[in-house]
Coordinates of C-alpha atoms in Angstrom, one line a residue:
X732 CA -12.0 -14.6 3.6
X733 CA -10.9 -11.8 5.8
X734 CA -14.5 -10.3 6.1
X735 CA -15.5 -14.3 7.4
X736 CA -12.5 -13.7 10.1
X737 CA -13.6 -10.8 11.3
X738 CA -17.0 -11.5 11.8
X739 CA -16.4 -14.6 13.6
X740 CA -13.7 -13.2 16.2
X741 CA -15.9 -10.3 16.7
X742 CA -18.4 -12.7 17.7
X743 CA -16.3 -13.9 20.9
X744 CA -15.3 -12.4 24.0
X745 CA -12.2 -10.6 23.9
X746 CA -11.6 -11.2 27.7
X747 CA -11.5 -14.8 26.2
X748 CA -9.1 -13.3 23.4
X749 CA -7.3 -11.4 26.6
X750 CA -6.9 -14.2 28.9
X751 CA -5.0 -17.1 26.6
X752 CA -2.4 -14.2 25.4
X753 CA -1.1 -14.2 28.9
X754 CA 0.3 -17.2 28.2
X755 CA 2.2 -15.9 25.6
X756 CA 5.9 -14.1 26.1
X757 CA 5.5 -10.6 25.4
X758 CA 7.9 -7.8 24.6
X759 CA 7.9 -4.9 26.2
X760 CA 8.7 -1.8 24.5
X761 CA 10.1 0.4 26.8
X762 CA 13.1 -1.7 27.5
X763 CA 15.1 -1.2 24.2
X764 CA 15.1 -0.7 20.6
X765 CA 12.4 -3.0 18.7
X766 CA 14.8 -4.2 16.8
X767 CA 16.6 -5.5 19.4
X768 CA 13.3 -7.1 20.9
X769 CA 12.1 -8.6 17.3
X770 CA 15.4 -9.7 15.8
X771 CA 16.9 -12.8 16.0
X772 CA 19.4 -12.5 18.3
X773 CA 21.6 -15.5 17.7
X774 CA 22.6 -14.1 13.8
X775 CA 23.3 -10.8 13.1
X776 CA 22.9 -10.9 9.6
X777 CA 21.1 -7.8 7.7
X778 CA 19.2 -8.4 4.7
X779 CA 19.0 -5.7 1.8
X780 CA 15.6 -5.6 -0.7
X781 CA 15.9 -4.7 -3.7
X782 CA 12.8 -3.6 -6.1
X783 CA 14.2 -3.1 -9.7
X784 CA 11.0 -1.6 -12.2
X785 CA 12.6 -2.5 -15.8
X786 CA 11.2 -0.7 -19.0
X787 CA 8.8 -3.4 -20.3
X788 CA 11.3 -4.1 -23.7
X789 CA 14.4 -4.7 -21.6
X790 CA 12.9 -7.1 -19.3
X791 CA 14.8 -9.9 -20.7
X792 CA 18.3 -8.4 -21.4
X793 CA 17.5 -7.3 -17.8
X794 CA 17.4 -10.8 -16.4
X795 CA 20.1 -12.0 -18.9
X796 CA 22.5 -9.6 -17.7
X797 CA 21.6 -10.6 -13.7
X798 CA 22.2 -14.5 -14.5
X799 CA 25.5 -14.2 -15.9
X800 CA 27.1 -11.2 -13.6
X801 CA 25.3 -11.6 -10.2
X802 CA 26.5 -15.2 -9.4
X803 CA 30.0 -14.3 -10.7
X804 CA 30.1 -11.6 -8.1
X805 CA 28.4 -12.4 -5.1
X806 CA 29.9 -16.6 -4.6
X807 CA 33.7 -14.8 -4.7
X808 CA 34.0 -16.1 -0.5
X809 CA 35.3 -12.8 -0.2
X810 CA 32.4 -11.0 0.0
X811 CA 30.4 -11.6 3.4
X812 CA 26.8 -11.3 1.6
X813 CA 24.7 -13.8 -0.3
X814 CA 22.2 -13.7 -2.8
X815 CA 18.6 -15.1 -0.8
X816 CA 16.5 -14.8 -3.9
X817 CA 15.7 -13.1 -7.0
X818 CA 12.4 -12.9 -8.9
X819 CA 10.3 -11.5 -11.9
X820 CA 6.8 -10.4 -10.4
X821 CA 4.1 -12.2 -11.9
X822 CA 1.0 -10.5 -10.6
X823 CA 1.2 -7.3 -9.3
X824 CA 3.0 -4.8 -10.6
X825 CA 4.3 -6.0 -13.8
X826 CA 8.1 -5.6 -15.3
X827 CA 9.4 -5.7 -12.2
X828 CA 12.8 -7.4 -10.6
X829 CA 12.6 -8.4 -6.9
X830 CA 16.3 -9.2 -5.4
X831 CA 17.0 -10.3 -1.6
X832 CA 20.3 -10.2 0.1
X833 CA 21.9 -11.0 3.3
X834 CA 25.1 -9.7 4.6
X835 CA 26.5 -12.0 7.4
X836 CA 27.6 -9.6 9.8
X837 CA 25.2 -6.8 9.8
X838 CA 26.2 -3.2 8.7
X839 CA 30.0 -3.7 8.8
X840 CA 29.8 -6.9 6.4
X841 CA 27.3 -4.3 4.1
X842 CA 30.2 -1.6 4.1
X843 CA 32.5 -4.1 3.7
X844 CA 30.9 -5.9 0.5
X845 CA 30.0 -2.2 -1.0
X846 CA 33.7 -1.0 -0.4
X847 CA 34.6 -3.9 -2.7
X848 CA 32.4 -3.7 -5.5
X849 CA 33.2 -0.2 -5.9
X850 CA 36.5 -1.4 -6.9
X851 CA 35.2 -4.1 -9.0
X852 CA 35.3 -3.2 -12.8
X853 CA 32.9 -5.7 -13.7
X854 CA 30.6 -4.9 -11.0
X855 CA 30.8 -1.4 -12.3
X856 CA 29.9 -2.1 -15.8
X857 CA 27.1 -4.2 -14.8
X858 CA 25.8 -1.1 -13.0
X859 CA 25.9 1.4 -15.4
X860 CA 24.5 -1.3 -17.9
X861 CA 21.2 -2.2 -15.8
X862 CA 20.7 1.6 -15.2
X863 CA 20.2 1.8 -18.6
X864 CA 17.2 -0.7 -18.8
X865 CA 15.5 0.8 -15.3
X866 CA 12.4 3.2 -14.7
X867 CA 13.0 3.3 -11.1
X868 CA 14.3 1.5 -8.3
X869 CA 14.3 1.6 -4.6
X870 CA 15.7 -0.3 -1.6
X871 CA 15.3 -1.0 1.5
X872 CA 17.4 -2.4 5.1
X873 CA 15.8 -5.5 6.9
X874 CA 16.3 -7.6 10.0
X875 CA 14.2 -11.3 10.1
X876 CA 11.6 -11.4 13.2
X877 CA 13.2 -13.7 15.4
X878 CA 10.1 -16.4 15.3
X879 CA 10.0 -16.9 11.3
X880 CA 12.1 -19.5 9.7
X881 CA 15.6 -18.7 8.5
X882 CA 15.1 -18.4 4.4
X883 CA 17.3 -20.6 3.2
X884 CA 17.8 -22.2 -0.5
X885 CA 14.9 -24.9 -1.5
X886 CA 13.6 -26.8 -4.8
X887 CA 11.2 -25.7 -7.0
X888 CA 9.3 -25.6 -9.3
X889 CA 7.6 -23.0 -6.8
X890 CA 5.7 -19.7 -7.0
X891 CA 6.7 -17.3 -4.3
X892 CA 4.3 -14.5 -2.6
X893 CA 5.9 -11.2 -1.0
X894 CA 2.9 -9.8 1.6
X895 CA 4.0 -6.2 2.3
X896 CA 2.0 -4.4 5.5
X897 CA 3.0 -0.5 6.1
X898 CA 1.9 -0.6 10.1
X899 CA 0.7 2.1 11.6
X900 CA 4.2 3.7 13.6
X901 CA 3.9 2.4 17.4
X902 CA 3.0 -1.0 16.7
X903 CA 5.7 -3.0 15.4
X904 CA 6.4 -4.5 19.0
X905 CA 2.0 -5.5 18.6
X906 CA 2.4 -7.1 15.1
X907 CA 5.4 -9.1 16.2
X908 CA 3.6 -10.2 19.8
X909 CA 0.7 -11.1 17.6
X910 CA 2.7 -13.1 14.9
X911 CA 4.9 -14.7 17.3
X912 CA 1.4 -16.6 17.8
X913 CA 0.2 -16.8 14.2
X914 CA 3.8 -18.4 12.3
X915 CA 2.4 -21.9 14.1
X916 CA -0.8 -21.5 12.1
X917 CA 1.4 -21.3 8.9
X918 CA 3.8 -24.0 9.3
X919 CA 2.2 -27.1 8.2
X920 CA 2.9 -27.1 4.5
X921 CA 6.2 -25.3 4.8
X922 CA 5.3 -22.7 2.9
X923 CA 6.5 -19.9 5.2
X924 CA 10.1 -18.8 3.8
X925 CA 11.3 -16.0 5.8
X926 CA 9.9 -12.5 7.6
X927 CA 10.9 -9.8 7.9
X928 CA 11.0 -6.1 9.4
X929 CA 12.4 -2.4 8.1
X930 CA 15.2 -0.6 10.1
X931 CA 16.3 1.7 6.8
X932 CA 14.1 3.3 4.1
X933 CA 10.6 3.1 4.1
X934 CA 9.8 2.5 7.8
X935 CA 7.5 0.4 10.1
X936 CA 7.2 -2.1 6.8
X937 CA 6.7 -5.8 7.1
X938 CA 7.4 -8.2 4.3
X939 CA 6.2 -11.8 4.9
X940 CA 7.6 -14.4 2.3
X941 CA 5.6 -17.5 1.3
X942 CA 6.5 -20.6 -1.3
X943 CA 3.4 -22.5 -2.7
X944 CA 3.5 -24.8 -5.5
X945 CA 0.8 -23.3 -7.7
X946 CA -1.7 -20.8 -7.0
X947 CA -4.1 -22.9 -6.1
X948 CA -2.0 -24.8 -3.7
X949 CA -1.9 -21.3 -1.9
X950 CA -5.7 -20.5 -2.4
X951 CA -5.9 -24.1 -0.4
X952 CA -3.5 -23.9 2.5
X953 CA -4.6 -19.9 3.0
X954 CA -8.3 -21.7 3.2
X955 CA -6.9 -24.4 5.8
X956 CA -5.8 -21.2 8.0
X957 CA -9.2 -20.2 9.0
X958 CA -10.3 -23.8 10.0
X959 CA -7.5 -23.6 13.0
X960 CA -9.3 -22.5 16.5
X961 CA -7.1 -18.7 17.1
X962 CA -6.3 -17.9 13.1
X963 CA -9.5 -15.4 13.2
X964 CA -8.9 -14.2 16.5
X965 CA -4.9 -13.2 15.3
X966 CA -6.7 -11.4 12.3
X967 CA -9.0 -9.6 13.8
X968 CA -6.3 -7.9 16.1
X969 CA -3.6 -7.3 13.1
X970 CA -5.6 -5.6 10.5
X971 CA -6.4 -2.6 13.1
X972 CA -2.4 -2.3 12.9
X973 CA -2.2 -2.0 9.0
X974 CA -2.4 1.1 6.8
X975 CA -1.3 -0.5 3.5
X976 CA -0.2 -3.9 2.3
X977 CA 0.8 -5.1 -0.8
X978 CA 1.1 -8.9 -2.4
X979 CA 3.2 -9.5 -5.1
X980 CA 3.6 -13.2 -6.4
X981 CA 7.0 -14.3 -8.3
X982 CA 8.5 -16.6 -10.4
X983 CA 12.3 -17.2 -9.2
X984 CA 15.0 -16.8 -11.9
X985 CA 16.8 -19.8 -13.0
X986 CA 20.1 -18.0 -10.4
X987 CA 18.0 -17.8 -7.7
X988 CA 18.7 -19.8 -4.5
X989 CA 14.9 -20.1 -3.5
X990 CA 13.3 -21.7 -6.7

């Protein structure tokens, strides 16, 4: 599907290409921080990612053990973060947990909510049980692009999709101009859930959240996309910007918010 993309937007001008972006706001990079530029500006809420790889035999005391402490934990109203969504990768790489946070308040409200669990017994045993049952883990610090939608909780049964792009550094403030454009393209089955960008950890990372009902509900709207007049032209400029990318779908545990 890409490959048809490309060849048909390399078959137009790119004045043509050139011309309708000036219609478009643009950033401009020199003026301040990207995140400052990208970010929604009217929230300033910080979202963690969490990417748990569980031995393959503990899988399910993993998730067990996540159903009955998170939720306990994380609705006390004196914490200032919520759970966004928490999954079991399907296809990809396999035994794998995938949790998403957001702290309402940015870094303080993170300081604030790991200031507290420190203290919290529970919280603590929970910890040093799930160690137990992990291979590896990793994390990273995200803001939302300030043109995706907010993720917030929705029905299910659905399958969810995690696109992960490593960019090429220097071009965050292109991606975002680009997909500032493309989100419309992506909108009609409301299956775009939430994007986002890295600020700590692995840097100049993109992660793009998608909610189909089936996989071949997603095979059919990601078809739709290239019947749109400007889908292949917004293609054809992004993947120049991408080293490595990564798609992981997941099934939602029976806690999550996002099911």
């Amino acid at each position: 599907l890409m490959c048809r993309g490309l060849v048909s937007s390399a078959s137009r001008p790119r004045e043509d290409s050139w011309l309708k972006s000036l219609f478009v706001r643009k950033v401009d990079p020199r003026k301040d921080a990207h995140s400052n530029l990208l970010a929604k500006r009217e929230t300033s809420s910080l979202y963690k990612l969490q990417i748990h790889n569980v031995k393959p035999e503990c899988l399910d005391a993993y998730n067990k053990l996540c159903q009955e402490v998170l939720p306990k934990i994380h609705e006390e109203k004196h914490y200032p973060c919520a759970l966004v969504g928490t999954w079991n990768t399907w296809y990809g790489e396999q035994d794998q947990a995938v949790h998403l946070w957001r702290y309402e308040g940015g870094y303080p409200a993170l300081n604030e909510v790991m200031s507290k669990l420190r203290q919290n017994k529970e919280f603590t045993e929970f910890r040093k049980e799930r160690g137990n049952m992990l291979l590896s883990r990793k994390n990273q610090l995200l803001l939302e692009f300030s043109f995706w939608n907010e993720p917030v909780p929705r029905e299910g049964p659905n399958i969810y999709e995690l696109r992960s792009y490593q960019l090429r550094p220097g071009t965050m403030i292109e991606w975002g101009n680009y997909w500032a454009r493309a989100i419309r393209f992506r909108q009609d089955s409301n299956e775009a859930v939430g994007g986002f960008f890295s600020q700590i950890g692995q840097l100049y990372m993109v992660h793009h959240l998608w909610a189909y009902k089936d996989l071949q509900t997603r095979e059919d709207i990601r078809n739709a996309a290239w019947h749109k007049p400007g889908w292949d032209e917004l293609v054809y400029y992004t993947v120049p910007l991408i080293q490595e990318m990564e798609s992981r779908i997941m099934i939602p545990l029976k806690i999550s918010p996002l099911q």
